[in-house]
Short mmCIF file of C-alpha atoms in Angstrom, two decimals:
data_model
loop_
_atom_site.label_atom_id
_atom_site.label_comp_id
_atom_site.label_asym_id
_atom_site.label_seq_id
_atom_site.Cartn_x
_atom_site.Cartn_y
_atom_site.Cartn_z
CA UNK B 1 -20.81 -0.02 63.82
CA UNK B 2 -18.53 0.78 60.98
CA UNK B 3 -19.74 -0.58 57.47
CA UNK B 4 -17.78 -3.63 55.60
CA UNK B 5 -16.63 -0.87 52.93
CA UNK B 6 -14.88 1.94 54.60
CA UNK B 7 -11.98 -0.42 55.67
CA UNK B 8 -11.42 -1.38 51.51
CA UNK B 9 -8.87 1.18 49.74
CA UNK B 10 -9.60 2.44 46.79
CA UNK B 11 -6.65 2.00 43.74
CA UNK B 12 -5.44 5.02 42.31
CA UNK B 13 -6.57 5.54 39.15
CA UNK B 14 -4.51 4.08 35.89
CA UNK B 15 -3.87 5.53 32.45
CA UNK B 16 -5.01 3.68 30.02
CA UNK B 17 -2.99 0.87 28.50
CA UNK B 18 -2.08 2.61 25.04
CA UNK B 19 -4.23 1.21 22.21
CA UNK B 20 -2.94 -1.25 20.00
CA UNK B 21 -4.69 -0.03 17.12
CA UNK B 22 -2.83 3.73 17.68
CA UNK B 23 0.23 3.86 14.62
CA UNK B 24 4.52 4.85 15.55
CA UNK B 25 4.45 8.55 16.52
CA UNK B 26 6.77 8.72 13.98
CA UNK B 27 4.20 7.33 11.70
CA UNK B 28 1.76 9.44 12.93
CA UNK B 29 3.75 12.37 12.50
CA UNK B 30 4.88 11.74 9.29
CA UNK B 31 1.51 11.38 7.80
CA UNK B 32 0.64 14.46 9.91
CA UNK B 33 3.08 16.56 7.59
CA UNK B 34 3.23 15.06 4.62
CA UNK B 35 -0.84 15.24 4.00
CA UNK B 36 -1.20 18.97 5.99
CA UNK B 37 2.36 19.84 3.32
CA UNK B 38 0.33 18.39 0.36
CA UNK B 39 -2.72 20.96 0.57
CA UNK B 40 -0.56 23.87 0.56
CA UNK B 41 1.12 22.93 -2.47
CA UNK B 42 -1.70 21.72 -4.63
CA UNK B 43 -2.39 25.49 -2.76
CA UNK B 44 0.55 27.25 -4.42
CA UNK B 45 0.32 25.47 -8.10
CA UNK B 46 -2.80 26.20 -7.97
CA UNK B 47 -2.46 29.90 -8.75
CA UNK B 48 -0.09 28.81 -12.04
CA UNK B 49 -2.96 26.35 -13.16
CA UNK B 50 -5.78 29.27 -13.62
CA UNK B 51 -3.55 31.95 -13.83
CA UNK B 52 -3.99 31.22 -18.01
CA UNK B 53 -7.29 31.33 -18.06
CA UNK B 54 -8.46 33.82 -15.48
CA UNK B 55 -5.52 35.02 -14.63
CA UNK B 56 -3.42 36.33 -11.71
CA UNK B 57 -5.45 38.72 -9.72
CA UNK B 58 -6.47 40.15 -6.50
CA UNK B 59 -9.84 38.18 -7.14
CA UNK B 60 -7.95 35.00 -8.02
CA UNK B 61 -5.50 34.66 -4.87
CA UNK B 62 -8.82 35.49 -2.68
CA UNK B 63 -10.65 32.57 -4.29
CA UNK B 64 -7.47 29.89 -3.82
CA UNK B 65 -6.73 31.09 0.02
CA UNK B 66 -10.54 30.64 0.47
CA UNK B 67 -11.92 27.20 -1.74
CA UNK B 68 -9.07 25.72 -0.20
CA UNK B 69 -9.87 27.02 3.25
CA UNK B 70 -13.37 25.32 2.46
CA UNK B 71 -12.39 21.69 1.11
CA UNK B 72 -9.54 21.97 4.52
CA UNK B 73 -12.91 22.40 6.37
CA UNK B 74 -14.93 19.87 5.14
CA UNK B 75 -12.39 17.50 4.68
CA UNK B 76 -11.51 17.95 8.52
CA UNK B 77 -14.77 18.14 9.36
CA UNK B 78 -16.04 14.37 7.38
CA UNK B 79 -13.02 12.81 8.19
CA UNK B 80 -13.51 13.03 12.36
CA UNK B 81 -17.16 12.48 11.73
CA UNK B 82 -15.99 9.21 10.25
CA UNK B 83 -13.31 8.43 12.11
CA UNK B 84 -16.07 8.28 15.70
CA UNK B 85 -17.73 5.91 12.99
CA UNK B 86 -15.15 3.54 11.96
CA UNK B 87 -12.11 2.12 12.81
CA UNK B 88 -10.14 5.10 10.98
CA UNK B 89 -6.71 2.11 9.66
CA UNK B 90 -8.06 0.70 6.72
CA UNK B 91 -10.04 4.71 6.07
CA UNK B 92 -6.52 5.64 5.48
CA UNK B 93 -4.67 4.38 2.77
CA UNK B 94 -7.67 5.16 0.31
CA UNK B 95 -7.37 9.02 1.55
CA UNK B 96 -4.06 9.48 0.02
CA UNK B 97 -4.45 7.02 -2.65
CA UNK B 98 -7.82 8.74 -3.42
CA UNK B 99 -5.80 12.28 -3.22
CA UNK B 100 -3.05 11.19 -4.80
CA UNK B 101 -5.45 10.58 -7.74
CA UNK B 102 -7.73 13.65 -7.74
CA UNK B 103 -4.12 15.49 -8.17
CA UNK B 104 -3.40 13.62 -11.12
CA UNK B 105 -6.84 14.70 -12.86
CA UNK B 106 -6.86 18.11 -11.86
CA UNK B 107 -4.51 19.27 -14.71
CA UNK B 108 -6.31 17.89 -18.04
CA UNK B 109 -9.95 18.64 -15.60
CA UNK B 110 -8.31 22.20 -15.24
CA UNK B 111 -7.22 22.74 -18.68
CA UNK B 112 -10.13 21.44 -20.79
CA UNK B 113 -12.58 23.41 -18.39
CA UNK B 114 -10.08 26.64 -18.24
CA UNK B 115 -10.75 27.11 -21.96
CA UNK B 116 -14.26 26.70 -22.07
CA UNK B 117 -14.24 29.24 -18.97
CA UNK B 118 -11.48 31.80 -19.90
CA UNK B 119 -11.88 35.83 -18.27
CA UNK B 120 -12.35 37.32 -15.31
CA UNK B 121 -16.22 36.54 -14.45
CA UNK B 122 -15.86 35.77 -10.65
CA UNK B 123 -18.51 32.30 -10.82
CA UNK B 124 -15.57 31.40 -13.48
CA UNK B 125 -13.32 31.91 -11.06
CA UNK B 126 -14.57 29.86 -8.94
CA UNK B 127 -15.89 27.42 -11.02
CA UNK B 128 -12.44 26.98 -12.10
CA UNK B 129 -10.52 27.31 -8.59
CA UNK B 130 -12.93 24.42 -7.29
CA UNK B 131 -11.95 22.13 -9.93
CA UNK B 132 -7.86 22.98 -9.08
CA UNK B 133 -8.09 22.83 -5.69
CA UNK B 134 -11.77 21.17 -3.62
CA UNK B 135 -11.66 17.90 -4.00
CA UNK B 136 -8.12 17.07 -3.09
CA UNK B 137 -6.87 18.99 -0.71
CA UNK B 138 -10.32 17.63 0.99
CA UNK B 139 -8.91 14.05 0.64
CA UNK B 140 -5.82 15.61 2.11
CA UNK B 141 -7.52 17.59 5.51
CA UNK B 142 -9.15 14.48 6.69
CA UNK B 143 -6.23 12.91 6.90
CA UNK B 144 -5.25 14.48 10.05
CA UNK B 145 -8.40 13.93 12.43
CA UNK B 146 -7.85 9.90 11.30
CA UNK B 147 -4.90 10.06 12.36
CA UNK B 148 -5.53 11.92 15.67
CA UNK B 149 -7.78 9.14 16.71
CA UNK B 150 -6.14 6.49 16.19
CA UNK B 151 -3.51 8.15 19.00
CA UNK B 152 -5.81 8.76 21.24
CA UNK B 153 -5.29 6.02 24.01
CA UNK B 154 -4.98 8.19 26.93
CA UNK B 155 -8.11 10.49 27.92
CA UNK B 156 -6.07 12.68 30.21
CA UNK B 157 -3.06 13.56 26.83
CA UNK B 158 -6.21 14.55 24.78
CA UNK B 159 -5.03 18.28 25.07
CA UNK B 160 -1.32 17.55 24.10
CA UNK B 161 -1.91 14.16 21.73
CA UNK B 162 -4.22 17.52 19.34
CA UNK B 163 -2.07 19.35 20.20
CA UNK B 164 0.54 17.89 18.55
CA UNK B 165 -0.32 16.98 15.90
CA UNK B 166 -2.05 20.07 15.05
CA UNK B 167 1.24 22.24 15.10
CA UNK B 168 2.90 19.21 12.95
CA UNK B 169 0.13 19.56 10.68
CA UNK B 170 0.68 23.70 10.73
CA UNK B 171 4.59 22.96 10.29
CA UNK B 172 3.83 21.12 7.08
CA UNK B 173 1.71 23.37 5.86
CA UNK B 174 4.56 26.16 6.14
CA UNK B 175 7.29 23.79 5.14
CA UNK B 176 5.40 23.30 2.00
CA UNK B 177 4.34 26.74 1.03
CA UNK B 178 8.33 27.49 1.60
CA UNK B 179 9.63 24.93 -0.77
CA UNK B 180 7.26 25.48 -2.98
CA UNK B 181 7.71 29.74 -3.12
CA UNK B 182 11.37 29.21 -3.27
CA UNK B 183 12.63 26.12 -4.76
CA UNK B 184 9.50 24.06 -6.57
CA UNK B 185 8.03 27.17 -8.49
CA UNK B 186 11.06 27.88 -9.14
CA UNK B 187 12.99 25.43 -11.03
CA UNK B 188 9.86 22.60 -11.92
CA UNK B 189 6.99 23.75 -14.76
CA UNK B 190 3.63 22.96 -12.88
CA UNK B 191 2.82 19.18 -14.68
CA UNK B 192 5.71 17.87 -13.15
CA UNK B 193 4.95 19.38 -9.71
CA UNK B 194 1.32 17.76 -9.85
CA UNK B 195 2.13 14.68 -11.34
CA UNK B 196 5.15 14.22 -8.95
CA UNK B 197 2.67 15.39 -5.84
CA UNK B 198 -0.31 12.60 -6.89
CA UNK B 199 1.96 10.14 -7.57
CA UNK B 200 3.90 10.65 -3.81
CA UNK B 201 0.08 10.60 -2.64
CA UNK B 202 -0.19 7.36 -4.26
CA UNK B 203 2.78 5.57 -3.16
CA UNK B 204 2.47 6.58 0.50
CA UNK B 205 -1.10 5.32 0.27
CA UNK B 206 -0.59 1.70 -0.35
CA UNK B 207 2.18 1.83 1.33
CA UNK B 208 0.06 2.52 4.81
CA UNK B 209 -2.07 0.59 3.22
CA UNK B 210 0.76 -2.26 2.60
CA UNK B 211 1.98 -1.84 6.55
CA UNK B 212 -1.34 -1.98 8.23
CA UNK B 213 -2.68 -5.09 6.89
CA UNK B 214 0.48 -6.64 8.51
CA UNK B 215 0.39 -5.15 11.64
CA UNK B 216 -3.58 -5.88 12.44
CA UNK B 217 -4.35 -7.86 9.66
CA UNK B 218 -7.08 -5.09 7.96
CA UNK B 219 -7.47 -5.06 4.59
CA UNK B 220 -8.37 -2.04 1.68
CA UNK B 221 -11.46 -1.86 2.25
CA UNK B 222 -13.20 -2.85 -1.26
CA UNK B 223 -13.44 -6.14 -3.91
CA UNK B 224 -10.09 -6.13 -6.30
CA UNK B 225 -12.22 -4.25 -8.81
CA UNK B 226 -12.65 -1.24 -7.05
CA UNK B 227 -8.84 -0.76 -6.22
CA UNK B 228 -7.96 -2.48 -9.84
CA UNK B 229 -10.52 1.28 -11.39
CA UNK B 230 -8.84 3.29 -8.39
CA UNK B 231 -5.35 2.30 -10.64
CA UNK B 232 -7.16 2.66 -13.32
CA UNK B 233 -8.18 5.65 -12.94
CA UNK B 234 -5.16 7.33 -12.14
CA UNK B 235 -3.46 6.02 -15.48
CA UNK B 236 -6.47 7.61 -17.24
CA UNK B 237 -5.68 11.52 -14.84
CA UNK B 238 -2.03 11.38 -15.83
CA UNK B 239 -2.40 9.96 -19.58
CA UNK B 240 -5.15 12.88 -19.75
CA UNK B 241 -2.41 15.42 -19.04
CA UNK B 242 -0.22 14.64 -21.47
CA UNK B 243 -2.37 15.49 -24.01
CA UNK B 244 -4.52 17.76 -22.56
CA UNK B 245 -4.22 21.41 -24.50
CA UNK B 246 -1.64 23.73 -23.29
CA UNK B 247 -1.36 27.30 -23.36
CA UNK B 248 2.47 27.17 -22.23
CA UNK B 249 5.83 26.69 -24.37
CA UNK B 250 7.60 27.19 -20.52
CA UNK B 251 6.61 27.81 -17.47
CA UNK B 252 8.63 30.97 -15.91
CA UNK B 253 8.41 31.73 -12.11
CA UNK B 254 5.70 34.05 -12.66
CA UNK B 255 3.92 33.34 -15.77
CA UNK B 256 2.67 30.74 -18.45
CA UNK B 257 4.25 31.58 -21.62
CA UNK B 258 3.68 31.35 -24.48
CA UNK B 259 5.74 33.00 -28.28
CA UNK B 260 3.24 32.95 -31.14
CA UNK B 261 4.44 33.48 -34.69
CA UNK B 262 2.35 36.43 -36.63
CA UNK B 263 0.84 34.07 -40.04
CA UNK B 264 0.86 37.88 -41.41
CA UNK B 265 3.96 38.73 -40.82
CA UNK B 266 6.70 36.23 -41.03
CA UNK B 267 9.01 38.29 -38.53
CA UNK B 268 6.31 39.21 -37.12
CA UNK B 269 6.27 37.72 -33.12
CA UNK B 270 3.44 37.89 -30.28
CA UNK B 271 4.21 36.90 -26.89
CA UNK B 272 1.54 35.53 -24.69
CA UNK B 273 1.26 35.56 -20.88
CA UNK B 274 -1.38 34.14 -19.11
CA UNK B 275 -2.89 34.14 -22.47
CA UNK B 276 -2.96 37.63 -22.90
CA UNK B 277 -1.19 39.07 -25.65
CA UNK B 278 1.37 41.30 -24.01
CA UNK B 279 4.32 42.09 -26.52
CA UNK B 280 4.97 42.47 -30.76
CA UNK B 281 7.83 42.45 -31.46
CA UNK B 282 8.99 41.95 -35.11
CA UNK B 283 12.26 40.57 -35.28
CA UNK B 284 13.54 41.84 -39.14
CA UNK B 285 12.40 46.16 -38.01
CA UNK B 286 12.53 46.92 -34.25
CA UNK B 287 10.98 49.93 -35.31
CA UNK B 288 7.91 48.32 -36.21
CA UNK B 289 5.58 48.62 -33.33
CA UNK B 290 2.36 46.64 -33.59
CA UNK B 291 0.25 47.75 -30.27
CA UNK B 292 -1.45 51.25 -29.99
CA UNK B 293 0.05 51.98 -27.01
CA UNK B 294 3.63 51.11 -27.63
CA UNK B 295 3.15 53.42 -30.90
CA UNK B 296 2.11 55.91 -27.96
CA UNK B 297 5.56 55.26 -27.16
CA UNK B 298 7.51 55.65 -29.87
CA UNK B 299 5.38 59.40 -30.36
CA UNK B 300 7.04 60.18 -26.92
CA UNK B 301 9.56 59.02 -27.01
CA UNK B 302 10.79 60.53 -30.25
CA UNK B 303 9.97 64.49 -29.59
CA UNK B 304 11.53 64.16 -25.62
CA UNK B 305 14.41 65.20 -27.34
CA UNK B 306 16.57 66.27 -30.91
CA UNK B 307 15.96 63.07 -33.24
CA UNK B 308 18.93 60.97 -32.69
CA UNK B 309 20.26 62.14 -30.37
CA UNK B 310 21.30 59.36 -27.53
CA UNK B 311 18.70 58.84 -23.74
CA UNK B 312 19.27 57.78 -20.56
CA UNK B 313 16.29 55.10 -20.80
CA UNK B 314 14.87 53.23 -17.68
CA UNK B 315 12.63 49.94 -18.08
CA UNK B 316 10.36 49.18 -15.12
CA UNK B 317 9.41 46.00 -16.69
CA UNK B 318 10.82 44.01 -19.82
CA UNK B 319 7.96 41.68 -21.25
CA UNK B 320 9.38 41.16 -25.11
CA UNK B 321 12.07 44.40 -25.01
CA UNK B 322 10.03 46.16 -27.53
CA UNK B 323 10.45 50.11 -26.06
CA UNK B 324 13.65 49.33 -25.71
CA UNK B 325 14.82 47.60 -29.19
CA UNK B 326 12.44 50.18 -30.84
CA UNK B 327 15.24 53.66 -28.57
CA UNK B 328 18.36 51.64 -29.83
CA UNK B 329 17.06 51.89 -33.41
CA UNK B 330 15.51 55.84 -33.58
CA UNK B 331 18.27 57.21 -30.88
CA UNK B 332 21.75 55.00 -31.27
CA UNK B 333 23.96 54.51 -28.61
CA UNK B 334 21.05 54.68 -26.39
CA UNK B 335 21.05 53.06 -22.47
CA UNK B 336 18.32 51.41 -21.88
CA UNK B 337 18.37 49.23 -18.51
CA UNK B 338 15.34 47.46 -18.39
CA UNK B 339 13.95 45.87 -14.81
CA UNK B 340 12.39 42.48 -15.34
CA UNK B 341 11.36 40.31 -11.97
CA UNK B 342 11.18 37.28 -14.77
CA UNK B 343 14.44 36.14 -15.46
CA UNK B 344 12.88 33.43 -17.69
CA UNK B 345 10.95 35.99 -19.65
CA UNK B 346 14.53 37.74 -20.06
CA UNK B 347 15.42 33.94 -21.14
CA UNK B 348 13.11 34.02 -23.51
CA UNK B 349 13.68 36.90 -24.92
CA UNK B 350 16.64 36.40 -25.89
CA UNK B 351 15.83 33.21 -27.30
CA UNK B 352 12.59 33.65 -29.00
CA UNK B 353 12.84 37.45 -29.69
CA UNK B 354 16.00 39.21 -30.85
CA UNK B 355 16.77 40.85 -27.41
CA UNK B 356 20.65 40.81 -27.18
CA UNK B 357 22.45 42.30 -24.21
CA UNK B 358 25.14 44.52 -24.62
CA UNK B 359 26.40 48.43 -24.03
CA UNK B 360 23.23 49.31 -25.13
CA UNK B 361 20.11 47.01 -22.78
CA UNK B 362 21.47 45.68 -19.81
CA UNK B 363 18.34 43.53 -18.63
CA UNK B 364 18.26 43.16 -15.04
CA UNK B 365 16.34 40.64 -12.92
CA UNK B 366 14.34 41.68 -9.59
CA UNK B 367 10.86 43.66 -7.92
CA UNK B 368 11.01 47.49 -9.72
CA UNK B 369 10.12 49.35 -6.52
CA UNK B 370 13.37 47.61 -4.94
CA UNK B 371 15.41 48.47 -8.36
CA UNK B 372 14.27 52.05 -8.76
CA UNK B 373 15.06 52.38 -5.12
CA UNK B 374 18.67 51.70 -5.25
CA UNK B 375 19.53 53.93 -9.02
CA UNK B 376 20.82 57.51 -8.88
CA UNK B 377 18.92 60.48 -8.34
CA UNK B 378 18.73 62.74 -11.85
CA UNK B 379 20.36 59.58 -13.74
CA UNK B 380 17.47 59.25 -16.72
CA UNK B 381 15.86 61.26 -19.58
CA UNK B 382 12.99 58.46 -20.04
CA UNK B 383 11.20 56.31 -17.72
CA UNK B 384 8.84 53.72 -19.45
CA UNK B 385 6.67 52.13 -16.99
CA UNK B 386 4.76 48.86 -18.40
CA UNK B 387 5.15 46.22 -15.89
CA UNK B 388 1.57 44.58 -15.96
CA UNK B 389 0.67 40.80 -13.16
CA UNK B 390 -1.39 40.02 -16.27
CA UNK B 391 -3.97 42.98 -16.74
CA UNK B 392 -2.81 45.08 -13.89
CA UNK B 393 -0.11 47.45 -12.74
CA UNK B 394 1.07 45.66 -9.35
CA UNK B 395 -0.42 48.11 -6.80
CA UNK B 396 3.15 48.72 -4.86
CA UNK B 397 4.07 50.23 -8.15
CA UNK B 398 1.04 52.45 -8.55
CA UNK B 399 1.31 54.50 -5.86
CA UNK B 400 2.62 57.78 -4.84
CA UNK B 401 5.99 56.55 -3.18
CA UNK B 402 6.81 54.78 -5.98
CA UNK B 403 6.17 57.80 -8.34
CA UNK B 404 8.34 60.33 -6.29
CA UNK B 405 11.03 58.12 -6.56
CA UNK B 406 10.20 57.68 -10.33
CA UNK B 407 10.70 61.68 -9.66
CA UNK B 408 13.33 61.28 -7.48
CA UNK B 409 16.22 59.08 -11.20
CA UNK B 410 14.33 61.24 -14.14
CA UNK B 411 16.46 64.53 -14.90
CA UNK B 412 13.98 67.64 -14.80
CA UNK B 413 13.79 68.00 -18.32
CA UNK B 414 13.28 64.04 -18.10
CA UNK B 415 9.47 62.30 -19.06
CA UNK B 416 8.11 59.68 -16.78
CA UNK B 417 5.43 57.75 -19.32
CA UNK B 418 3.37 54.70 -18.03
CA UNK B 419 1.26 52.05 -19.57
CA UNK B 420 -2.18 51.14 -17.96
CA UNK B 421 -5.31 48.99 -18.50
CA UNK B 422 -8.79 50.03 -17.45
CA UNK B 423 -12.21 49.45 -17.90
CA UNK B 424 -15.46 51.92 -17.40
CA UNK B 425 -16.42 53.93 -15.16
CA UNK B 426 -12.13 54.50 -15.32
CA UNK B 427 -11.88 54.31 -11.94
CA UNK B 428 -8.18 53.06 -11.72
CA UNK B 429 -6.88 54.89 -14.70
CA UNK B 430 -8.42 58.19 -13.07
CA UNK B 431 -6.56 57.17 -9.49
CA UNK B 432 -3.37 56.41 -11.10
CA UNK B 433 -3.59 60.43 -12.96
CA UNK B 434 -4.36 61.44 -9.35
CA UNK B 435 -1.05 59.88 -7.94
CA UNK B 436 1.03 60.85 -10.35
CA UNK B 437 0.11 64.23 -10.30
CA UNK B 438 0.61 64.15 -7.20
CA UNK B 439 4.51 64.12 -7.30
CA UNK B 440 4.65 65.33 -10.88
CA UNK B 441 4.00 69.19 -12.34
CA UNK B 442 2.92 68.67 -16.47
CA UNK B 443 0.84 65.52 -16.84
CA UNK B 444 -0.97 64.31 -19.87
CA UNK B 445 -2.70 61.30 -21.45
CA UNK B 446 -3.07 59.40 -24.55
CA UNK B 447 -5.88 57.42 -24.69
CA UNK B 448 -8.55 56.90 -27.73
CA UNK B 449 -11.90 59.34 -27.70
CA UNK B 450 -14.37 56.32 -26.64
CA UNK B 451 -12.21 55.30 -24.29
CA UNK B 452 -12.35 58.41 -22.72
CA UNK B 453 -15.37 58.69 -22.49
CA UNK B 454 -16.33 55.74 -20.54
CA UNK B 455 -17.44 53.77 -23.53
CA UNK B 456 -14.96 51.44 -23.64
CA UNK B 457 -11.84 49.90 -22.11
CA UNK B 458 -7.99 50.55 -23.35
CA UNK B 459 -4.97 50.96 -22.70
CA UNK B 460 -4.21 54.44 -21.92
CA UNK B 461 -0.53 55.54 -21.75
CA UNK B 462 0.68 58.65 -18.94
CA UNK B 463 2.56 61.39 -19.68
CA UNK B 464 4.42 63.03 -16.90
CA UNK B 465 8.04 65.44 -16.70
CA UNK B 466 8.66 68.67 -14.07
CA UNK B 467 9.02 70.40 -17.77
CA UNK B 468 6.33 71.80 -19.31
CA UNK B 469 5.35 68.67 -21.79
CA UNK B 470 6.22 69.22 -25.80
CA UNK B 471 2.25 69.03 -26.34
CA UNK B 472 2.45 70.20 -29.93
CA UNK B 473 5.20 68.35 -31.37
CA UNK B 474 3.40 64.94 -29.08
CA UNK B 475 0.59 65.22 -30.66
CA UNK B 476 1.60 66.11 -34.08
CA UNK B 477 3.72 62.76 -33.67
CA UNK B 478 0.63 61.42 -32.57
CA UNK B 479 -1.25 61.64 -35.57
CA UNK B 480 1.05 60.17 -37.75
CA UNK B 481 1.31 56.94 -35.92
CA UNK B 482 -2.12 56.76 -34.56
CA UNK B 483 -5.31 59.09 -36.23
CA UNK B 484 -7.38 57.33 -33.21
CA UNK B 485 -4.92 58.79 -30.41
CA UNK B 486 -6.19 62.08 -28.13
CA UNK B 487 -3.91 63.84 -26.10
CA UNK B 488 -5.85 65.97 -23.06
CA UNK B 489 -4.22 67.79 -20.19
CA UNK B 490 -4.82 70.92 -18.56
CA UNK B 491 -8.08 71.49 -17.70
CA UNK B 492 -9.69 68.62 -19.53
CA UNK B 493 -7.02 66.21 -17.61
CA UNK B 494 -8.66 67.87 -14.45
CA UNK B 495 -12.04 67.39 -15.29
CA UNK B 496 -11.54 63.49 -16.20
CA UNK B 497 -9.65 63.08 -12.91
CA UNK B 498 -12.38 64.73 -11.05
CA UNK B 499 -12.13 63.63 -6.72
CA UNK B 500 -10.32 60.04 -7.74
CA UNK B 501 -8.25 58.88 -4.99
CA UNK B 502 -4.57 59.37 -4.91
CA UNK B 503 -2.77 55.83 -3.93
CA UNK B 504 0.18 55.38 -1.61
CA UNK B 505 1.18 52.37 -0.25
CA UNK B 506 -0.58 52.47 2.89
CA UNK B 507 -4.06 52.34 0.63
CA UNK B 508 -3.95 51.04 -3.10
CA UNK B 509 -7.26 49.37 -4.11
CA UNK B 510 -6.45 48.78 -7.52
CA UNK B 511 -7.99 45.65 -8.26
CA UNK B 512 -11.25 47.20 -6.70
CA UNK B 513 -10.83 50.08 -8.80
CA UNK B 514 -10.86 47.69 -11.76
CA UNK B 515 -14.14 46.26 -11.01
CA UNK B 516 -16.19 46.47 -13.28
CA UNK B 517 -19.65 48.34 -11.51
#
């Protein structure tokens, strides 16, 4: 006899009905896309916020990326933990509103803290970057797991839901990165970008709160006093931004730039990039060279050809256009071609530093490495390398391949001079000398004796040519313009360089070589 249960037909399993608490798919996608994109806007702009205080080096870039990833990890972890213990709906609006407030407060916090944490110490870099990125990024990263939890109405579609929202979040980050890097940073100051982002986050959070209140009769957690306090905090953050110290006159696509008047010289102007002194210009006397390394440049330029003879000069980096103006004044008719990656600096020079483009000066916006490749061979008598990212020569301008391009452009009797900054134990300048020496037959170095002895950091000027250098003439001119400068070459230079690494496009650890021991 069969059991009664054998005649019972078990109906097939059916998917659970969609949760009434789930968000519409379009809204869920928007929240994930928007919050993920906002994190990448913060990450990109953070480099510009901290740059004036700790520079824009590989260590700073690595710190921004690392701390942003840490914020994303902790934020997502915390958001997922909360989503499993509470209804995620009342948490979405506060997360966005708080992220907006934290974003608004970031500006004054970084600017006040930056004045205290100036310098390149690793602890200062990490702390300042954390103040710029961590809290708002962590709050924004918590949004995605909250949304995912709300959308998991059918366990059989878990992979599809998580995969779709994860992909949308990634697309939000990609879109924000490209939009910020290619459009926003070039068009707007960092202050405007962050305040606009803060307002967008706040408005979106309030909008989500209003929508959920209407749809599922939920309120933002907390009494009215707490909400009012949050609103006041956001307004205070925005207000502090207007009075916080701003190290920039203008923000270009690459720099926080400022022109300061020399109190000891009415016509003197100092160009500061990311708060570091970069160039000095005398508006009334282009022959005046204030900084030691520009005097060394001038000394070499004065003896590479008979006095007053015009030159065809190529400048890698414009800055304050000090050397092109000097050559025009001392050698009328000189053709100065300047490659400057930052078009904003060219405009600033024309506005505040007496730069006048014409037959004797042409400024081209673009990367020097790319532009040099398009120059004719044997076309320049003098090539001046003075390009920096903060205090560091960009690595792709410091390699043997770049030196080969410069040698190709330089005439057989022409001269290449390059400004390098280094500190004890002087690993970078030794490597750069080895690199330039791998391409040019004759190389010399100008620097103070204390720097050559490894006792202090300094500017160094590399002098190179395929023809024998006029060393005695250079020494004589250096003695006239800067008695502290020493010129070494030959066996003495070889002993200084030792077995230093030759930098190549494949391996050029410039930032690591510059790090002090």
